[in-house]
PDB file of C-alpha atoms in Angstrom:
ATOM      1  CA  UNK X   1       0.544  39.010  21.166  1.00  0.00           C
ATOM      2  CA  UNK X   2      -2.702  39.636  23.065  1.00  0.00           C
ATOM      3  CA  UNK X   3      -0.837  39.378  26.366  1.00  0.00           C
ATOM      4  CA  UNK X   4       1.162  42.461  25.364  1.00  0.00           C
ATOM      5  CA  UNK X   5      -1.694  44.726  24.251  1.00  0.00           C
ATOM      6  CA  UNK X   6      -3.203  47.467  26.445  1.00  0.00           C
ATOM      7  CA  UNK X   7      -6.359  49.482  25.788  1.00  0.00           C
ATOM      8  CA  UNK X   8      -5.948  52.777  27.645  1.00  0.00           C
ATOM      9  CA  UNK X   9      -9.219  54.449  28.557  1.00  0.00           C
ATOM     10  CA  UNK X  10     -10.120  57.640  30.423  1.00  0.00           C
ATOM     11  CA  UNK X  11     -10.536  57.126  34.171  1.00  0.00           C
ATOM     12  CA  UNK X  12     -12.006  60.572  34.899  1.00  0.00           C
ATOM     13  CA  UNK X  13     -14.278  63.018  33.126  1.00  0.00           C
ATOM     14  CA  UNK X  14     -12.406  66.003  31.742  1.00  0.00           C
ATOM     15  CA  UNK X  15     -10.893  67.908  28.844  1.00  0.00           C
ATOM     16  CA  UNK X  16      -7.812  66.751  26.943  1.00  0.00           C
ATOM     17  CA  UNK X  17      -5.277  69.565  27.188  1.00  0.00           C
ATOM     18  CA  UNK X  18      -2.170  68.134  25.537  1.00  0.00           C
ATOM     19  CA  UNK X  19      -1.504  65.138  23.288  1.00  0.00           C
ATOM     20  CA  UNK X  20       2.034  63.756  23.091  1.00  0.00           C
ATOM     21  CA  UNK X  21       1.624  60.406  21.267  1.00  0.00           C
ATOM     22  CA  UNK X  22       0.079  59.497  17.928  1.00  0.00           C
ATOM     23  CA  UNK X  23      -0.542  56.368  15.828  1.00  0.00           C
ATOM     24  CA  UNK X  24       2.716  54.651  14.883  1.00  0.00           C
ATOM     25  CA  UNK X  25       4.771  56.286  17.634  1.00  0.00           C
ATOM     26  CA  UNK X  26       7.027  54.050  19.693  1.00  0.00           C
ATOM     27  CA  UNK X  27       6.856  54.769  23.392  1.00  0.00           C
ATOM     28  CA  UNK X  28       8.680  53.604  26.471  1.00  0.00           C
ATOM     29  CA  UNK X  29       7.187  52.561  29.775  1.00  0.00           C
ATOM     30  CA  UNK X  30       5.861  55.584  31.723  1.00  0.00           C
ATOM     31  CA  UNK X  31       6.201  57.938  28.755  1.00  0.00           C
ATOM     32  CA  UNK X  32       3.608  60.750  28.949  1.00  0.00           C
ATOM     33  CA  UNK X  33       0.807  60.195  26.416  1.00  0.00           C
ATOM     34  CA  UNK X  34      -1.750  62.906  27.213  1.00  0.00           C
ATOM     35  CA  UNK X  35      -2.714  65.400  29.944  1.00  0.00           C
ATOM     36  CA  UNK X  36      -6.340  65.791  31.068  1.00  0.00           C
ATOM     37  CA  UNK X  37      -7.844  68.733  32.973  1.00  0.00           C
ATOM     38  CA  UNK X  38     -10.466  67.328  35.347  1.00  0.00           C
ATOM     39  CA  UNK X  39     -12.403  68.952  38.203  1.00  0.00           C
ATOM     40  CA  UNK X  40     -12.970  65.427  39.492  1.00  0.00           C
ATOM     41  CA  UNK X  41      -9.222  64.840  39.709  1.00  0.00           C
ATOM     42  CA  UNK X  42      -8.664  68.180  41.450  1.00  0.00           C
ATOM     43  CA  UNK X  43     -11.358  67.294  44.004  1.00  0.00           C
ATOM     44  CA  UNK X  44      -9.679  63.936  44.692  1.00  0.00           C
ATOM     45  CA  UNK X  45      -6.390  65.677  45.425  1.00  0.00           C
ATOM     46  CA  UNK X  46      -8.053  68.166  47.786  1.00  0.00           C
ATOM     47  CA  UNK X  47      -9.820  65.315  49.521  1.00  0.00           C
ATOM     48  CA  UNK X  48      -6.510  63.507  49.923  1.00  0.00           C
ATOM     49  CA  UNK X  49      -4.823  66.533  51.515  1.00  0.00           C
ATOM     50  CA  UNK X  50      -7.707  66.874  53.981  1.00  0.00           C
ATOM     51  CA  UNK X  51      -7.605  63.147  54.799  1.00  0.00           C
ATOM     52  CA  UNK X  52      -3.844  63.278  55.336  1.00  0.00           C
ATOM     53  CA  UNK X  53      -4.077  66.306  57.642  1.00  0.00           C
ATOM     54  CA  UNK X  54      -6.890  64.709  59.629  1.00  0.00           C
ATOM     55  CA  UNK X  55      -4.825  61.558  60.083  1.00  0.00           C
ATOM     56  CA  UNK X  56      -1.882  63.601  61.361  1.00  0.00           C
ATOM     57  CA  UNK X  57      -4.093  65.410  63.881  1.00  0.00           C
ATOM     58  CA  UNK X  58      -5.665  62.227  65.203  1.00  0.00           C
ATOM     59  CA  UNK X  59      -3.792  60.460  67.963  1.00  0.00           C
ATOM     60  CA  UNK X  60      -3.151  56.758  67.597  1.00  0.00           C
ATOM     61  CA  UNK X  61      -5.239  54.580  69.862  1.00  0.00           C
ATOM     62  CA  UNK X  62      -8.219  56.917  69.850  1.00  0.00           C
ATOM     63  CA  UNK X  63     -11.606  55.793  68.388  1.00  0.00           C
ATOM     64  CA  UNK X  64     -11.265  58.292  65.517  1.00  0.00           C
ATOM     65  CA  UNK X  65      -7.832  57.093  64.418  1.00  0.00           C
ATOM     66  CA  UNK X  66      -9.103  53.964  62.650  1.00  0.00           C
ATOM     67  CA  UNK X  67     -11.709  55.994  60.747  1.00  0.00           C
ATOM     68  CA  UNK X  68      -9.177  58.652  59.734  1.00  0.00           C
ATOM     69  CA  UNK X  69      -6.727  56.009  58.563  1.00  0.00           C
ATOM     70  CA  UNK X  70      -9.405  54.216  56.514  1.00  0.00           C
ATOM     71  CA  UNK X  71     -10.426  57.469  54.784  1.00  0.00           C
ATOM     72  CA  UNK X  72      -6.784  58.318  54.060  1.00  0.00           C
ATOM     73  CA  UNK X  73      -6.118  54.891  52.467  1.00  0.00           C
ATOM     74  CA  UNK X  74      -9.351  55.034  50.478  1.00  0.00           C
ATOM     75  CA  UNK X  75      -8.594  58.402  48.883  1.00  0.00           C
ATOM     76  CA  UNK X  76      -4.992  57.383  48.195  1.00  0.00           C
ATOM     77  CA  UNK X  77      -6.283  54.264  46.421  1.00  0.00           C
ATOM     78  CA  UNK X  78      -8.620  56.410  44.287  1.00  0.00           C
ATOM     79  CA  UNK X  79      -5.690  58.488  43.088  1.00  0.00           C
ATOM     80  CA  UNK X  80      -3.735  55.367  42.206  1.00  0.00           C
ATOM     81  CA  UNK X  81      -6.720  53.942  40.297  1.00  0.00           C
ATOM     82  CA  UNK X  82      -7.193  57.057  38.137  1.00  0.00           C
ATOM     83  CA  UNK X  83      -3.515  56.986  37.147  1.00  0.00           C
ATOM     84  CA  UNK X  84      -1.456  59.019  39.618  1.00  0.00           C
ATOM     85  CA  UNK X  85       1.938  57.520  40.389  1.00  0.00           C
ATOM     86  CA  UNK X  86       3.156  56.826  43.917  1.00  0.00           C
ATOM     87  CA  UNK X  87       5.778  59.549  43.472  1.00  0.00           C
ATOM     88  CA  UNK X  88       3.114  62.111  42.495  1.00  0.00           C
ATOM     89  CA  UNK X  89       0.936  61.203  45.482  1.00  0.00           C
ATOM     90  CA  UNK X  90       3.885  61.411  47.888  1.00  0.00           C
ATOM     91  CA  UNK X  91       4.771  64.837  46.465  1.00  0.00           C
ATOM     92  CA  UNK X  92       1.177  65.969  46.922  1.00  0.00           C
ATOM     93  CA  UNK X  93       1.321  64.819  50.549  1.00  0.00           C
ATOM     94  CA  UNK X  94       4.600  66.635  51.189  1.00  0.00           C
ATOM     95  CA  UNK X  95       3.942  69.898  49.312  1.00  0.00           C
ATOM     96  CA  UNK X  96       0.131  70.171  49.367  1.00  0.00           C
ATOM     97  CA  UNK X  97       0.254  71.552  45.823  1.00  0.00           C
ATOM     98  CA  UNK X  98      -2.465  70.336  43.491  1.00  0.00           C
ATOM     99  CA  UNK X  99      -1.444  68.817  40.177  1.00  0.00           C
ATOM    100  CA  UNK X 100      -3.363  70.732  37.486  1.00  0.00           C
ATOM    101  CA  UNK X 101      -3.515  67.923  34.930  1.00  0.00           C
ATOM    102  CA  UNK X 102      -3.921  64.182  35.204  1.00  0.00           C
ATOM    103  CA  UNK X 103      -1.027  62.630  33.300  1.00  0.00           C
ATOM    104  CA  UNK X 104      -1.785  59.452  31.351  1.00  0.00           C
ATOM    105  CA  UNK X 105       1.312  57.331  30.807  1.00  0.00           C
ATOM    106  CA  UNK X 106       2.280  54.261  28.769  1.00  0.00           C
ATOM    107  CA  UNK X 107       1.932  51.057  30.829  1.00  0.00           C
ATOM    108  CA  UNK X 108       4.863  49.426  28.997  1.00  0.00           C
ATOM    109  CA  UNK X 109       7.183  49.987  26.059  1.00  0.00           C
ATOM    110  CA  UNK X 110       5.528  49.432  22.694  1.00  0.00           C
ATOM    111  CA  UNK X 111       3.903  50.945  19.619  1.00  0.00           C
ATOM    112  CA  UNK X 112       0.745  53.078  19.434  1.00  0.00           C
ATOM    113  CA  UNK X 113      -1.674  51.066  17.272  1.00  0.00           C
ATOM    114  CA  UNK X 114      -4.714  53.285  17.763  1.00  0.00           C
ATOM    115  CA  UNK X 115      -5.162  56.838  19.077  1.00  0.00           C
ATOM    116  CA  UNK X 116      -8.491  58.572  19.736  1.00  0.00           C
ATOM    117  CA  UNK X 117      -7.183  61.464  21.832  1.00  0.00           C
ATOM    118  CA  UNK X 118      -7.541  64.967  20.365  1.00  0.00           C
ATOM    119  CA  UNK X 119      -6.462  68.179  22.079  1.00  0.00           C
ATOM    120  CA  UNK X 120      -9.435  70.190  23.325  1.00  0.00           C
ATOM    121  CA  UNK X 121     -11.911  67.299  23.238  1.00  0.00           C
ATOM    122  CA  UNK X 122     -13.946  66.350  26.293  1.00  0.00           C
ATOM    123  CA  UNK X 123     -13.630  62.767  27.445  1.00  0.00           C
ATOM    124  CA  UNK X 124     -15.691  60.611  29.765  1.00  0.00           C
ATOM    125  CA  UNK X 125     -14.862  57.674  32.017  1.00  0.00           C
ATOM    126  CA  UNK X 126     -14.417  54.581  29.834  1.00  0.00           C
ATOM    127  CA  UNK X 127     -13.625  56.410  26.582  1.00  0.00           C
ATOM    128  CA  UNK X 128     -10.816  54.536  24.827  1.00  0.00           C
ATOM    129  CA  UNK X 129      -7.872  56.845  24.221  1.00  0.00           C
ATOM    130  CA  UNK X 130      -5.069  54.574  23.008  1.00  0.00           C
ATOM    131  CA  UNK X 131      -4.178  51.023  22.094  1.00  0.00           C
ATOM    132  CA  UNK X 132      -0.549  50.172  22.840  1.00  0.00           C
ATOM    133  CA  UNK X 133       1.135  46.903  21.840  1.00  0.00           C
ATOM    134  CA  UNK X 134       4.547  45.445  22.502  1.00  0.00           C
ATOM    135  CA  UNK X 135       5.498  44.057  19.080  1.00  0.00           C
ATOM    136  CA  UNK X 136       8.768  42.420  20.122  1.00  0.00           C
ATOM    137  CA  UNK X 137       6.873  39.111  20.072  1.00  0.00           C
ATOM    138  CA  UNK X 138       4.077  38.307  17.624  1.00  0.00           C
ATOM    139  CA  UNK X 139       1.557  35.500  17.229  1.00  0.00           C
ATOM    140  CA  UNK X 140       1.356  33.714  13.892  1.00  0.00           C
ATOM    141  CA  UNK X 141      -1.985  31.937  13.473  1.00  0.00           C
ATOM    142  CA  UNK X 142      -1.518  28.906  11.212  1.00  0.00           C
ATOM    143  CA  UNK X 143      -3.922  26.313   9.785  1.00  0.00           C
ATOM    144  CA  UNK X 144      -3.056  22.687  10.537  1.00  0.00           C
ATOM    145  CA  UNK X 145      -4.756  20.037   8.423  1.00  0.00           C
ATOM    146  CA  UNK X 146      -6.885  17.610  10.410  1.00  0.00           C
ATOM    147  CA  UNK X 147      -4.921  14.590   9.167  1.00  0.00           C
ATOM    148  CA  UNK X 148      -1.662  16.097  10.462  1.00  0.00           C
ATOM    149  CA  UNK X 149      -2.823  16.682  14.048  1.00  0.00           C
ATOM    150  CA  UNK X 150      -1.275  13.404  15.195  1.00  0.00           C
ATOM    151  CA  UNK X 151       2.176  14.824  14.421  1.00  0.00           C
ATOM    152  CA  UNK X 152       1.708  18.217  16.082  1.00  0.00           C
ATOM    153  CA  UNK X 153       1.898  19.196  19.739  1.00  0.00           C
ATOM    154  CA  UNK X 154       2.737  22.183  21.910  1.00  0.00           C
ATOM    155  CA  UNK X 155       6.382  23.100  22.278  1.00  0.00           C
ATOM    156  CA  UNK X 156       7.419  22.167  18.746  1.00  0.00           C
ATOM    157  CA  UNK X 157       9.815  24.456  16.934  1.00  0.00           C
ATOM    158  CA  UNK X 158       8.728  26.273  13.782  1.00  0.00           C
ATOM    159  CA  UNK X 159      10.123  28.510  11.079  1.00  0.00           C
ATOM    160  CA  UNK X 160       8.120  31.400   9.651  1.00  0.00           C
ATOM    161  CA  UNK X 161       8.639  33.033   6.256  1.00  0.00           C
ATOM    162  CA  UNK X 162       6.940  36.057   4.696  1.00  0.00           C
ATOM    163  CA  UNK X 163       7.025  37.274   1.113  1.00  0.00           C
ATOM    164  CA  UNK X 164       8.404  40.672   2.158  1.00  0.00           C
ATOM    165  CA  UNK X 165      11.808  39.182   3.058  1.00  0.00           C
ATOM    166  CA  UNK X 166      12.832  36.572   0.520  1.00  0.00           C
ATOM    167  CA  UNK X 167      15.229  33.994   1.926  1.00  0.00           C
ATOM    168  CA  UNK X 168      14.800  35.064   5.566  1.00  0.00           C
ATOM    169  CA  UNK X 169      13.439  32.717   8.231  1.00  0.00           C
ATOM    170  CA  UNK X 170      12.095  33.660  11.649  1.00  0.00           C
ATOM    171  CA  UNK X 171      12.263  31.126  14.449  1.00  0.00           C
ATOM    172  CA  UNK X 172       9.217  30.423  16.599  1.00  0.00           C
ATOM    173  CA  UNK X 173       7.543  27.920  18.894  1.00  0.00           C
ATOM    174  CA  UNK X 174       4.084  26.360  18.756  1.00  0.00           C
ATOM    175  CA  UNK X 175       2.472  27.500  22.011  1.00  0.00           C
ATOM    176  CA  UNK X 176      -1.230  26.732  21.502  1.00  0.00           C
ATOM    177  CA  UNK X 177      -3.261  24.235  19.485  1.00  0.00           C
ATOM    178  CA  UNK X 178      -6.920  25.250  19.290  1.00  0.00           C
ATOM    179  CA  UNK X 179      -9.697  22.792  20.158  1.00  0.00           C
ATOM    180  CA  UNK X 180     -12.131  23.380  17.273  1.00  0.00           C
ATOM    181  CA  UNK X 181     -11.928  22.069  13.700  1.00  0.00           C
ATOM    182  CA  UNK X 182     -13.108  24.392  10.937  1.00  0.00           C
ATOM    183  CA  UNK X 183     -15.886  22.421   9.249  1.00  0.00           C
ATOM    184  CA  UNK X 184     -15.203  23.963   5.826  1.00  0.00           C
ATOM    185  CA  UNK X 185     -11.417  23.775   5.583  1.00  0.00           C
ATOM    186  CA  UNK X 186     -10.962  20.789   7.947  1.00  0.00           C
ATOM    187  CA  UNK X 187      -8.135  22.609   9.675  1.00  0.00           C
ATOM    188  CA  UNK X 188      -7.299  23.532  13.247  1.00  0.00           C
ATOM    189  CA  UNK X 189      -5.759  26.850  14.247  1.00  0.00           C
ATOM    190  CA  UNK X 190      -2.317  26.759  15.807  1.00  0.00           C
ATOM    191  CA  UNK X 191      -0.573  29.693  17.447  1.00  0.00           C
ATOM    192  CA  UNK X 192       3.163  30.142  16.928  1.00  0.00           C
ATOM    193  CA  UNK X 193       4.989  32.750  18.986  1.00  0.00           C
ATOM    194  CA  UNK X 194       7.772  34.504  17.073  1.00  0.00           C
ATOM    195  CA  UNK X 195      10.484  36.837  18.296  1.00  0.00           C
ATOM    196  CA  UNK X 196      10.368  40.198  16.508  1.00  0.00           C
ATOM    197  CA  UNK X 197      12.989  42.273  18.282  1.00  0.00           C
ATOM    198  CA  UNK X 198      14.222  43.725  14.973  1.00  0.00           C
ATOM    199  CA  UNK X 199      10.676  44.866  14.075  1.00  0.00           C
ATOM    200  CA  UNK X 200      10.724  43.347  10.573  1.00  0.00           C
ATOM    201  CA  UNK X 201       7.491  41.392  11.003  1.00  0.00           C
ATOM    202  CA  UNK X 202       4.274  43.441  10.935  1.00  0.00           C
ATOM    203  CA  UNK X 203       0.825  42.535  12.297  1.00  0.00           C
ATOM    204  CA  UNK X 204      -1.575  41.192   9.616  1.00  0.00           C
ATOM    205  CA  UNK X 205       1.190  39.967   7.298  1.00  0.00           C
ATOM    206  CA  UNK X 206       0.544  36.674   5.493  1.00  0.00           C
ATOM    207  CA  UNK X 207       3.044  34.014   6.530  1.00  0.00           C
ATOM    208  CA  UNK X 208       4.027  30.436   5.746  1.00  0.00           C
ATOM    209  CA  UNK X 209       4.856  28.198   8.695  1.00  0.00           C
ATOM    210  CA  UNK X 210       6.972  25.028   8.717  1.00  0.00           C
ATOM    211  CA  UNK X 211       6.488  23.053  11.929  1.00  0.00           C
ATOM    212  CA  UNK X 212       9.498  20.904  12.724  1.00  0.00           C
ATOM    213  CA  UNK X 213       7.925  17.546  13.535  1.00  0.00           C
ATOM    214  CA  UNK X 214      10.123  14.822  15.022  1.00  0.00           C
ATOM    215  CA  UNK X 215       9.120  11.157  14.791  1.00  0.00           C
ATOM    216  CA  UNK X 216      10.304   8.400  17.087  1.00  0.00           C
ATOM    217  CA  UNK X 217       9.853   5.619  14.522  1.00  0.00           C
ATOM    218  CA  UNK X 218      10.941   4.875  10.957  1.00  0.00           C
ATOM    219  CA  UNK X 219       8.457   5.731   8.217  1.00  0.00           C
ATOM    220  CA  UNK X 220       8.149   4.699   4.587  1.00  0.00           C
ATOM    221  CA  UNK X 221       8.479   7.839   2.445  1.00  0.00           C
ATOM    222  CA  UNK X 222       8.116   8.349  -1.310  1.00  0.00           C
ATOM    223  CA  UNK X 223       8.419  11.333  -3.605  1.00  0.00           C
ATOM    224  CA  UNK X 224       5.132  13.158  -4.185  1.00  0.00           C
ATOM    225  CA  UNK X 225       5.949  13.022  -7.914  1.00  0.00           C
ATOM    226  CA  UNK X 226       5.052   9.341  -7.887  1.00  0.00           C
ATOM    227  CA  UNK X 227       1.499   9.830  -6.618  1.00  0.00           C
ATOM    228  CA  UNK X 228      -1.442   9.547  -8.994  1.00  0.00           C
ATOM    229  CA  UNK X 229      -5.179   9.522  -8.468  1.00  0.00           C
ATOM    230  CA  UNK X 230      -7.385  11.768  -6.376  1.00  0.00           C
ATOM    231  CA  UNK X 231      -7.669  12.763  -2.715  1.00  0.00           C
ATOM    232  CA  UNK X 232      -8.047   9.681  -0.472  1.00  0.00           C
ATOM    233  CA  UNK X 233      -7.739   7.439  -3.567  1.00  0.00           C
ATOM    234  CA  UNK X 234      -4.062   7.445  -4.508  1.00  0.00           C
ATOM    235  CA  UNK X 235      -2.019   4.880  -6.381  1.00  0.00           C
ATOM    236  CA  UNK X 236       1.512   4.477  -7.710  1.00  0.00           C
ATOM    237  CA  UNK X 237       3.231   2.401 -10.389  1.00  0.00           C
ATOM    238  CA  UNK X 238       5.688  -0.135  -8.982  1.00  0.00           C
ATOM    239  CA  UNK X 239       8.468  -1.407 -11.252  1.00  0.00           C
ATOM    240  CA  UNK X 240       8.446  -5.225 -11.296  1.00  0.00           C
ATOM    241  CA  UNK X 241      11.348  -5.169 -13.743  1.00  0.00           C
ATOM    242  CA  UNK X 242      12.675  -2.791 -16.406  1.00  0.00           C
ATOM    243  CA  UNK X 243       9.662  -3.287 -18.683  1.00  0.00           C
ATOM    244  CA  UNK X 244       6.793  -4.297 -16.394  1.00  0.00           C
ATOM    245  CA  UNK X 245       4.918  -1.981 -14.041  1.00  0.00           C
ATOM    246  CA  UNK X 246       2.124  -2.682 -11.584  1.00  0.00           C
ATOM    247  CA  UNK X 247      -0.585  -0.223 -10.540  1.00  0.00           C
ATOM    248  CA  UNK X 248      -0.688  -0.287  -6.718  1.00  0.00           C
ATOM    249  CA  UNK X 249      -3.253   1.499  -4.459  1.00  0.00           C
ATOM    250  CA  UNK X 250      -1.605   3.169  -1.454  1.00  0.00           C
ATOM    251  CA  UNK X 251      -2.833   4.719   1.767  1.00  0.00           C
ATOM    252  CA  UNK X 252      -1.023   7.878   2.850  1.00  0.00           C
ATOM    253  CA  UNK X 253      -0.162   9.413   6.193  1.00  0.00           C
ATOM    254  CA  UNK X 254       1.613  12.720   6.602  1.00  0.00           C
ATOM    255  CA  UNK X 255       2.431  14.555   3.393  1.00  0.00           C
ATOM    256  CA  UNK X 256       4.189  17.687   2.193  1.00  0.00           C
ATOM    257  CA  UNK X 257       4.482  19.161  -1.280  1.00  0.00           C
ATOM    258  CA  UNK X 258       7.641  17.064  -1.853  1.00  0.00           C
ATOM    259  CA  UNK X 259       7.147  13.821   0.072  1.00  0.00           C
ATOM    260  CA  UNK X 260       4.398  11.536   1.334  1.00  0.00           C
ATOM    261  CA  UNK X 261       4.320   8.868   4.021  1.00  0.00           C
ATOM    262  CA  UNK X 262       2.921   5.524   2.852  1.00  0.00           C
ATOM    263  CA  UNK X 263       1.024   3.634   5.548  1.00  0.00           C
ATOM    264  CA  UNK X 264       0.057   0.651   3.409  1.00  0.00           C
ATOM    265  CA  UNK X 265       0.414  -0.615  -0.173  1.00  0.00           C
ATOM    266  CA  UNK X 266       4.205  -0.578  -0.461  1.00  0.00           C
ATOM    267  CA  UNK X 267       7.145  -2.422   1.052  1.00  0.00           C
ATOM    268  CA  UNK X 268      10.562  -1.078   1.855  1.00  0.00           C
ATOM    269  CA  UNK X 269      12.863  -1.489  -1.143  1.00  0.00           C
ATOM    270  CA  UNK X 270      10.220  -1.522  -3.869  1.00  0.00           C
ATOM    271  CA  UNK X 271      10.881   0.792  -6.802  1.00  0.00           C
ATOM    272  CA  UNK X 272       8.259   3.457  -7.537  1.00  0.00           C
ATOM    273  CA  UNK X 273       7.922   5.373 -10.804  1.00  0.00           C
ATOM    274  CA  UNK X 274       8.453   9.104 -10.181  1.00  0.00           C
ATOM    275  CA  UNK X 275       8.903  10.187 -13.819  1.00  0.00           C
ATOM    276  CA  UNK X 276       6.627   9.089 -16.640  1.00  0.00           C
ATOM    277  CA  UNK X 277       3.752   8.024 -14.399  1.00  0.00           C
ATOM    278  CA  UNK X 278       1.193   9.884 -16.496  1.00  0.00           C
ATOM    279  CA  UNK X 279       2.445   8.065 -19.623  1.00  0.00           C
ATOM    280  CA  UNK X 280       1.887   4.711 -17.898  1.00  0.00           C
ATOM    281  CA  UNK X 281      -1.531   5.890 -16.776  1.00  0.00           C
ATOM    282  CA  UNK X 282      -2.492   6.750 -20.364  1.00  0.00           C
ATOM    283  CA  UNK X 283      -1.173   3.404 -21.643  1.00  0.00           C
ATOM    284  CA  UNK X 284      -3.203   1.639 -18.966  1.00  0.00           C
ATOM    285  CA  UNK X 285      -6.266   3.558 -20.103  1.00  0.00           C
ATOM    286  CA  UNK X 286      -5.716   2.496 -23.691  1.00  0.00           C
ATOM    287  CA  UNK X 287      -5.400  -1.150 -22.632  1.00  0.00           C
ATOM    288  CA  UNK X 288      -8.630  -1.028 -20.626  1.00  0.00           C
ATOM    289  CA  UNK X 289     -10.457   0.644 -23.514  1.00  0.00           C
ATOM    290  CA  UNK X 290      -9.194  -2.024 -25.943  1.00  0.00           C
ATOM    291  CA  UNK X 291     -10.400  -4.819 -23.691  1.00  0.00           C
ATOM    292  CA  UNK X 292     -13.854  -3.228 -23.579  1.00  0.00           C
TER     293      UNK X 292
END
């Protein structure tokens, strides 16, 4: 879930002194990941103490008070931006004791997916140190066939299965339907959000998705076993009586591996051959060959 992924980068230049988290570790919000020794960070703290003392010495209402207050707020904001917590800044203001190391903490509970921090290494502003992800919800990216788009919309329920857990189903919801059709596969990407509080699902697994489509009108459905022909050129054999069968072209709508919707070519109540269709096809071929 891209909304639950954080790339943690260095906000000051310095040397990594201690590393507490590694790839695969599960962390909680505000857990300490690494400690960085930084002259820049020490200078910020000293500057903050000076700004705080100047503000205390300046009487309210004087011309210098507004300037002193602006400097104080600016330096406090710098400390917050580089990663100091409000509690740490308040302690610095009360005790005037510099914090030796800048502590980098987890922004939320999750799993360490990537770690580039090594004890003793120097780091610069912008260097990526960690990637943390909350894996309690995952995104399953599914391919929807172009012809099935009319039956799919946001908010539909879905079930997800993976080969690792035979017989298990994971419930999800279709949250996003992408706007671009893949010109090669003629499919559209759909994003299904799945709960993963038990941690069984893993990123990059292959999955099968069943989207639970609901129709507001009756549809004519036949078994896929009765379909013959090729893509976009299907036909079935309709039983006129116990010994006579008619080849009938049909136009299909939605289809699964087991059933197909018939838009035209059949009427409700007609009997369709679902076993022995290939035998009838071969007999029909023999008849046509004999006529020729």
